[in-house]
mmCIF file of C-alpha atoms and ligand atoms in Angstrom:
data_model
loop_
_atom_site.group_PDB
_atom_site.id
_atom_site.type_symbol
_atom_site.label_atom_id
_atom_site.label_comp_id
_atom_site.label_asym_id
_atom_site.label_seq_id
_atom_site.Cartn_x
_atom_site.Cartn_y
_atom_site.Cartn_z
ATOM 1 C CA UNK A 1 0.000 0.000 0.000
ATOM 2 C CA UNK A 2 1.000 3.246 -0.757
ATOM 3 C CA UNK A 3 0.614 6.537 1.317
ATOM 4 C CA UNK A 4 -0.138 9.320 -1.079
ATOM 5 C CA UNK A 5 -0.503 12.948 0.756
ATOM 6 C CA UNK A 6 -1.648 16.315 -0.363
ATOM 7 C CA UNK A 7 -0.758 19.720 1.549
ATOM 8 C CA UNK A 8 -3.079 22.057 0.029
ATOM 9 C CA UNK A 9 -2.967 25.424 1.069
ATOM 10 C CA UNK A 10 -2.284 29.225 0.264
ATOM 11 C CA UNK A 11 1.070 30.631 -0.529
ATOM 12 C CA UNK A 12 3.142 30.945 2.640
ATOM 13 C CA UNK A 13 1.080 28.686 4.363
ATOM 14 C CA UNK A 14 4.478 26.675 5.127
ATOM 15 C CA UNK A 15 3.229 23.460 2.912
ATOM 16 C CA UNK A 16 7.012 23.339 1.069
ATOM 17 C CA UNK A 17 8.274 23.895 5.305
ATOM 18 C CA UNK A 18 6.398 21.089 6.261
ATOM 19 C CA UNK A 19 6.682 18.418 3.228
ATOM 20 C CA UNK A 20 10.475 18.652 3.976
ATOM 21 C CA UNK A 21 10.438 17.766 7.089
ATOM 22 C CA UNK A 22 7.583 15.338 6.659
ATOM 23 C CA UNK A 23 9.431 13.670 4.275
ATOM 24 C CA UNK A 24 12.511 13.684 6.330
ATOM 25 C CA UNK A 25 10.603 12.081 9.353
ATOM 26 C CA UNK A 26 9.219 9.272 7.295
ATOM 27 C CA UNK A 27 10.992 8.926 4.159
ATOM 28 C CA UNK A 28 8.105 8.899 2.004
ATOM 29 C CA UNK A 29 9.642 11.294 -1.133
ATOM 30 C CA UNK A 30 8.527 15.280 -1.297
ATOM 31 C CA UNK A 31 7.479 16.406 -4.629
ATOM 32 C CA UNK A 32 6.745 20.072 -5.117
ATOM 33 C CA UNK A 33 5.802 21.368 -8.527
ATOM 34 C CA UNK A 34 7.165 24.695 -7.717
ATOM 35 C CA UNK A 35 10.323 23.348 -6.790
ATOM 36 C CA UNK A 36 10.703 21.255 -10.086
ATOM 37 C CA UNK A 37 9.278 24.270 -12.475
ATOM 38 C CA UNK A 38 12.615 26.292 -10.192
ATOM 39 C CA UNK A 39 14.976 23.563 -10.962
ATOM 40 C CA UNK A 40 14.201 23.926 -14.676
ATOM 41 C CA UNK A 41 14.598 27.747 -14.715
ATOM 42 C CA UNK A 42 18.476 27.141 -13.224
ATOM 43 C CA UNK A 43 18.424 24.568 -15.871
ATOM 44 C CA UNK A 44 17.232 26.081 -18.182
ATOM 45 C CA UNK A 45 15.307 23.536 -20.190
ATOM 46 C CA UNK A 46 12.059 23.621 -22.347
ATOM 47 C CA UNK A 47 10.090 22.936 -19.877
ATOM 48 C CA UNK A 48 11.300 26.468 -17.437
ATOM 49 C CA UNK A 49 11.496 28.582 -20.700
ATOM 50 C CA UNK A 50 7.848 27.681 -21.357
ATOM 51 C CA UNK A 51 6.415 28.161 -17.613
ATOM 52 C CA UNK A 52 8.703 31.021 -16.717
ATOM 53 C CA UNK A 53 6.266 33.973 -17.821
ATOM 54 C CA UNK A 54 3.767 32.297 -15.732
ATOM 55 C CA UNK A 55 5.463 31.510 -12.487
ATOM 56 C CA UNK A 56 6.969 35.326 -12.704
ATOM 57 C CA UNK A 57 3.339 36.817 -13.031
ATOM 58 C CA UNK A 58 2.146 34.889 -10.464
ATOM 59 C CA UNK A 59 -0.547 32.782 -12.595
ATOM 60 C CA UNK A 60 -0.697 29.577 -12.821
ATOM 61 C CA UNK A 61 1.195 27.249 -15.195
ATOM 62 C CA UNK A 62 -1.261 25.209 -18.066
ATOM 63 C CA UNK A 63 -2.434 22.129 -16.843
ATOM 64 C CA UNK A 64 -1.212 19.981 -19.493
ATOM 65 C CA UNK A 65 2.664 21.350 -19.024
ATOM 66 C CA UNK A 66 2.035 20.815 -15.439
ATOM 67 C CA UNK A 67 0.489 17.471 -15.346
ATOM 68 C CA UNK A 68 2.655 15.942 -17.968
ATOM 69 C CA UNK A 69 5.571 17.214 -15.485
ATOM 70 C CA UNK A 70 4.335 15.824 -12.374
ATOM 71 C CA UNK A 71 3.542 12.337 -14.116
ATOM 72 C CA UNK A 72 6.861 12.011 -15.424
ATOM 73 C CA UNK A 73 8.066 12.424 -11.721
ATOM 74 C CA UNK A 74 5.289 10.104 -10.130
ATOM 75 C CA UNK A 75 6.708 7.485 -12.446
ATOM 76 C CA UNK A 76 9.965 7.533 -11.178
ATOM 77 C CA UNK A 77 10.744 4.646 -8.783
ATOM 78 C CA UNK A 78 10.950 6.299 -5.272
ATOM 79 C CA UNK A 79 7.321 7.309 -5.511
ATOM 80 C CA UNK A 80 6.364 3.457 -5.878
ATOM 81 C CA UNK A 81 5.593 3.732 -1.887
ATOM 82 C CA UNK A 82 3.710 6.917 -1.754
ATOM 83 C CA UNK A 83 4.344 10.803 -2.010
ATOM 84 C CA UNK A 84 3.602 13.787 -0.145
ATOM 85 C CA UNK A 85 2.881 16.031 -2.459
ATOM 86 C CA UNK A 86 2.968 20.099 -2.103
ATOM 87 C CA UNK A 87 1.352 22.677 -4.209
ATOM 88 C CA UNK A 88 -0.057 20.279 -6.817
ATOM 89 C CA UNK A 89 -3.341 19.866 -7.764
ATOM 90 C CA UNK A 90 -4.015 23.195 -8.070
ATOM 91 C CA UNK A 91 -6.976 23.020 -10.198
ATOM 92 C CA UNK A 92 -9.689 20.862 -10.331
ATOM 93 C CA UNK A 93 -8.505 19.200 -13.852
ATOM 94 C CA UNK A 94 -5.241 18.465 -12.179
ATOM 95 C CA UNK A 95 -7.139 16.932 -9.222
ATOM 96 C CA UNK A 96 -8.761 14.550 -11.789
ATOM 97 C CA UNK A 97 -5.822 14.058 -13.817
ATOM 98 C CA UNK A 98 -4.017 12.745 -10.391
ATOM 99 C CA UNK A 99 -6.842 10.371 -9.449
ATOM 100 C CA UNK A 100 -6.513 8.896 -12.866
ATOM 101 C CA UNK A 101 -2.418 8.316 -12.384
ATOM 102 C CA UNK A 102 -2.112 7.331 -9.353
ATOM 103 C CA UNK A 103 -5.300 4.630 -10.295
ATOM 104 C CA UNK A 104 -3.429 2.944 -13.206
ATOM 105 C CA UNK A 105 -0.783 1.709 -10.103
ATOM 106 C CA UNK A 106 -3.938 0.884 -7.607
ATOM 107 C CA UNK A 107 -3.588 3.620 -5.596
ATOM 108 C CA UNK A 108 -5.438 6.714 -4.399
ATOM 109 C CA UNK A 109 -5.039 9.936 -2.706
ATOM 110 C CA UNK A 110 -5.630 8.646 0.786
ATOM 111 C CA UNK A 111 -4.756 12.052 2.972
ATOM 112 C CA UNK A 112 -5.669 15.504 2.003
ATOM 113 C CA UNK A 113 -4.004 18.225 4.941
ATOM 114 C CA UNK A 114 -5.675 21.553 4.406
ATOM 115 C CA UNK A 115 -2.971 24.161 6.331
ATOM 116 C CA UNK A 116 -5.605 26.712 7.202
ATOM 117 C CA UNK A 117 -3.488 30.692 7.747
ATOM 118 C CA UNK A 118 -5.372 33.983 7.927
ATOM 119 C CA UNK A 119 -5.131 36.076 4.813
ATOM 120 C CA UNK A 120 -3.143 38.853 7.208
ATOM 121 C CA UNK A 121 -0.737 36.145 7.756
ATOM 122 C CA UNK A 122 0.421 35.037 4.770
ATOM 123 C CA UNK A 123 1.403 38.907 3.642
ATOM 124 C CA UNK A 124 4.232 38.499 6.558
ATOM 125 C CA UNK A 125 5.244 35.365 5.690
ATOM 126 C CA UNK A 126 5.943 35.499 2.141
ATOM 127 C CA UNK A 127 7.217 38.995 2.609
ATOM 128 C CA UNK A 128 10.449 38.281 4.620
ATOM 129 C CA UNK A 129 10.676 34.996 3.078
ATOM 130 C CA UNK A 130 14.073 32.907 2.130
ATOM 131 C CA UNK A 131 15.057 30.178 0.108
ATOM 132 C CA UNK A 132 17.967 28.062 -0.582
ATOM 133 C CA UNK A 133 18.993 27.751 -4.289
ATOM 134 C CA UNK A 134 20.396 23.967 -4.033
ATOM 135 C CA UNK A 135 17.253 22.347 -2.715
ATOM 136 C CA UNK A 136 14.493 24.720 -1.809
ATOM 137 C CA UNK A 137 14.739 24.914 1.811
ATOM 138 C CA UNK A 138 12.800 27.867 3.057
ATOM 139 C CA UNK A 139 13.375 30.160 5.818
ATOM 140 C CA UNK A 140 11.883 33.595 6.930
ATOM 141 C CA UNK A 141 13.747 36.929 8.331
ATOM 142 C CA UNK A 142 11.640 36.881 11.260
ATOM 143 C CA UNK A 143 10.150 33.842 12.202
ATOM 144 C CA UNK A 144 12.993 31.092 11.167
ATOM 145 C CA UNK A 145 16.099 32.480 10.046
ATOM 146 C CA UNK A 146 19.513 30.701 9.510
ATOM 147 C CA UNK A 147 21.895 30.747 11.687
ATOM 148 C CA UNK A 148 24.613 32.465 8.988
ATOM 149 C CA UNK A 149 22.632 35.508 7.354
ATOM 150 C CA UNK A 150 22.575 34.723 3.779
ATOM 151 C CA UNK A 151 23.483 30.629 3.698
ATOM 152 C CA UNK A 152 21.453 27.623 4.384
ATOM 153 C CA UNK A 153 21.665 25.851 7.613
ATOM 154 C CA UNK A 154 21.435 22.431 6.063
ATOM 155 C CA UNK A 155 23.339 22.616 2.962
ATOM 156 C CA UNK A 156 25.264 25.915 3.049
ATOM 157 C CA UNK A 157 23.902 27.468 -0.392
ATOM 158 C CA UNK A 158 23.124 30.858 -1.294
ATOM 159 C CA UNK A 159 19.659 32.369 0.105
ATOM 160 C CA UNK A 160 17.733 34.273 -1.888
ATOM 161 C CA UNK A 161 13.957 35.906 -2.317
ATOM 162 C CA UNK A 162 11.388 34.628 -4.840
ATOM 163 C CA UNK A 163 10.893 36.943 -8.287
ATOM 164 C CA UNK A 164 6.864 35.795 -7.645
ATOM 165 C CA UNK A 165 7.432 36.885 -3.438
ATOM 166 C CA UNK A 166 6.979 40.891 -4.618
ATOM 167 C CA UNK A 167 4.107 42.184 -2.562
ATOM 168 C CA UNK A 168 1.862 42.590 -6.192
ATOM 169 C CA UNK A 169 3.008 39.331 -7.629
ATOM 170 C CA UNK A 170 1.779 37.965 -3.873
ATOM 171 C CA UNK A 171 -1.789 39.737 -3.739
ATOM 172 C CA UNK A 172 -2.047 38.077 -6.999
ATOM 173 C CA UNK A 173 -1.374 34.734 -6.128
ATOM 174 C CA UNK A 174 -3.752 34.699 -3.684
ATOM 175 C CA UNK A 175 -6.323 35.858 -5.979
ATOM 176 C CA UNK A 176 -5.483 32.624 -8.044
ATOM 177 C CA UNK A 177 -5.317 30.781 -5.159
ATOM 178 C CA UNK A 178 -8.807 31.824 -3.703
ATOM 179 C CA UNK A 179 -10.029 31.249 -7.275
ATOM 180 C CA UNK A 180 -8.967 28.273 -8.806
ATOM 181 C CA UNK A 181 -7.516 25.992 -5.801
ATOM 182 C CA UNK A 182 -9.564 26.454 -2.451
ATOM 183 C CA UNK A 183 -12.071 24.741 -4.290
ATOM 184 C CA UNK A 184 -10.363 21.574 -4.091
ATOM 185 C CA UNK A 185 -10.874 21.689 0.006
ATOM 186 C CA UNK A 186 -14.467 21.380 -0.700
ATOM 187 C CA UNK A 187 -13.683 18.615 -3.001
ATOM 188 C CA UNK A 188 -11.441 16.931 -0.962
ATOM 189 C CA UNK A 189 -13.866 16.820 1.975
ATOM 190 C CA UNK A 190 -16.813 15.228 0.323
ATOM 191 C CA UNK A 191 -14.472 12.693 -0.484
ATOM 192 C CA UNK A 192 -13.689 12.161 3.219
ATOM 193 C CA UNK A 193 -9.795 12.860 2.886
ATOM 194 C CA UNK A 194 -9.919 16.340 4.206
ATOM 195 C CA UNK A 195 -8.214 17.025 7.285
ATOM 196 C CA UNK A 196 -7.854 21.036 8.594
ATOM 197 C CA UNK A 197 -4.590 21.753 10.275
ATOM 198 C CA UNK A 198 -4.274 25.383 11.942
ATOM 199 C CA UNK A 199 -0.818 26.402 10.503
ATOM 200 C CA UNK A 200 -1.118 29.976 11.857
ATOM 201 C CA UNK A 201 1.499 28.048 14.837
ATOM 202 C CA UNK A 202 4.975 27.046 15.187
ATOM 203 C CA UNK A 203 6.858 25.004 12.472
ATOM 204 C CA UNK A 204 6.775 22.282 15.804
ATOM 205 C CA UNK A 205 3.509 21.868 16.655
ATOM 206 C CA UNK A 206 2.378 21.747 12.821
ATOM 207 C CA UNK A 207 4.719 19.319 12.660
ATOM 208 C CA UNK A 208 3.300 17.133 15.019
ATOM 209 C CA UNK A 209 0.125 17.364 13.995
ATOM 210 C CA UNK A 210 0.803 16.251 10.465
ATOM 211 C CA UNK A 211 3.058 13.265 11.732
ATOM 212 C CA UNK A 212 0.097 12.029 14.065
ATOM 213 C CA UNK A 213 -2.132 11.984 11.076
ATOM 214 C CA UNK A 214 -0.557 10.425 8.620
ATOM 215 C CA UNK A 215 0.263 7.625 11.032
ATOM 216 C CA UNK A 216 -2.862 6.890 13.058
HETATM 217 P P1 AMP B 1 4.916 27.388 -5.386
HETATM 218 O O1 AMP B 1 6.378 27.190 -5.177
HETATM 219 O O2 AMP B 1 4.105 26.176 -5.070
HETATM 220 O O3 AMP B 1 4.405 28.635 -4.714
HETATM 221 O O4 AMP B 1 4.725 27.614 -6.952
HETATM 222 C C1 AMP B 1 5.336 28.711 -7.614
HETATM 223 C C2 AMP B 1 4.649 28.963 -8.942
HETATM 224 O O5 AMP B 1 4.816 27.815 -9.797
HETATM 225 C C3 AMP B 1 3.142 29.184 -8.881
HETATM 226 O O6 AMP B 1 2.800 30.528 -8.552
HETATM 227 C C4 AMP B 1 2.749 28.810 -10.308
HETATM 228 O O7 AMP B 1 3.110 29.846 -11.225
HETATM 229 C C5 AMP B 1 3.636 27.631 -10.592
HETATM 230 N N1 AMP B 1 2.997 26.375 -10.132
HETATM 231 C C6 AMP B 1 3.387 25.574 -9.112
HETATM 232 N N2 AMP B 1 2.574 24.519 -8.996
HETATM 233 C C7 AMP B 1 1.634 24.640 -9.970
HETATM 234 C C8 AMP B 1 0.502 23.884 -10.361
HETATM 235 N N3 AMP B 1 0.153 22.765 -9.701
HETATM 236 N N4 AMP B 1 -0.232 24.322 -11.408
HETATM 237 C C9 AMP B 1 0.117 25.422 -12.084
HETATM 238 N N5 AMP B 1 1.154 26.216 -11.759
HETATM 239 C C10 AMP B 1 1.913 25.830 -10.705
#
């Protein structure tokens, strides 16, 4: 049996924070789409010159570019035994499209953790936010910065601040976000999958939380 996990959530609600160390704890593999659409802007491949202008305006990438990417990575071998997965779906054709890939392997999304963060929140967060070039890990001015200004405490490369983290490119996002994903909640919780985790706490506690309910 595989365990296959959503974090759904607005941006800044800490889901990329909390898949890493979720996936730390238990091993099952983190795959963000955000992360992978980043890694093909460094590399610069067909795939990050096509989604570029999208991901800098803050909208979101087509479903079929997005899909076909995250496919390609949930056939890869290390997802055989489940996946948390952060900031995809995002739409309700991506939701669908996910059902119908992780059914061809006799699986299903089993756990759906909605990180629930006031609106006022968020504004902070992504404002002072910071993240490592090498692998994405993310810290924040404020509320969890490195120990070295500048370098990341668990690999030692560069920080630096998201092109989409600008405070317009941010209202935006939201917009989207309010729009075209917080409709999945609803759809998650007729299925019976949703659970609602207040994330407006420490990285700790949320931490807890999530690890208690993937494993009861
Ligand atoms: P994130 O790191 O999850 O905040 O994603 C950064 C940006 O990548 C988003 O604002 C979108 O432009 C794009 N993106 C990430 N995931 C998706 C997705 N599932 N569907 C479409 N676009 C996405």
């Amino acid at each position: 049996m595989s365990t296959n996990l959503i974090l759904l959530g607005a941006p800044g609600a800490g889901k990329g924070t909390q898949a890493k160390l979720l996936c730390e704890k238990t091993g099952i593999p983190h795959v963000s789409s955000g992360d992978i659409f980043r890694e093909n802007f460094t590399n610069n491949t067909d795939l990050g010159q096509q989604a570029r202008s999208y991901v800098d305006a803050g909208e979101l990438v087509p479903d079929d570019l997005t899909i076909a990417m995250i496919a390609a990575r949930l056939e890869r071998s290390d997802c055989e035994r489940g996946v948390i997965l952060d900031g995809f779906p995002r739409t309700a054709d991506q939701a669908a499209a996910l059902d119908a890939m992780l059914a061809t392997r006799g699986a299903m999304v089993n756990t759906v953790i909605y990180i629930e963060v006031p609106e006022a929140e968020l504004l902070r967060r992504l404002a002072g936010r910071w993240m490592c070039r090498a692998r994405g890990h993310v810290y924040h001015q404020e509320f969890n910065p490195p120990r070295q200004a500048g370098r990341c405490d668990l690999d030692g490369s560069e920080l630096y601040q998201r092109s989409d983290d600008q405070a317009e490119t941010v209202a935006h996002r939201i917009k989207v976000y309010l729009d075209q994903t917080a409709p999945l909640i609803e759809h998650y919780r007729q299925k019976g999958v949703l659970l609602t985790i207040d994330g407006n706490r420490t990285i700790e506690a949320i931490t807890a939380d999530l690890v208690e309910a993937i494993t009861v």
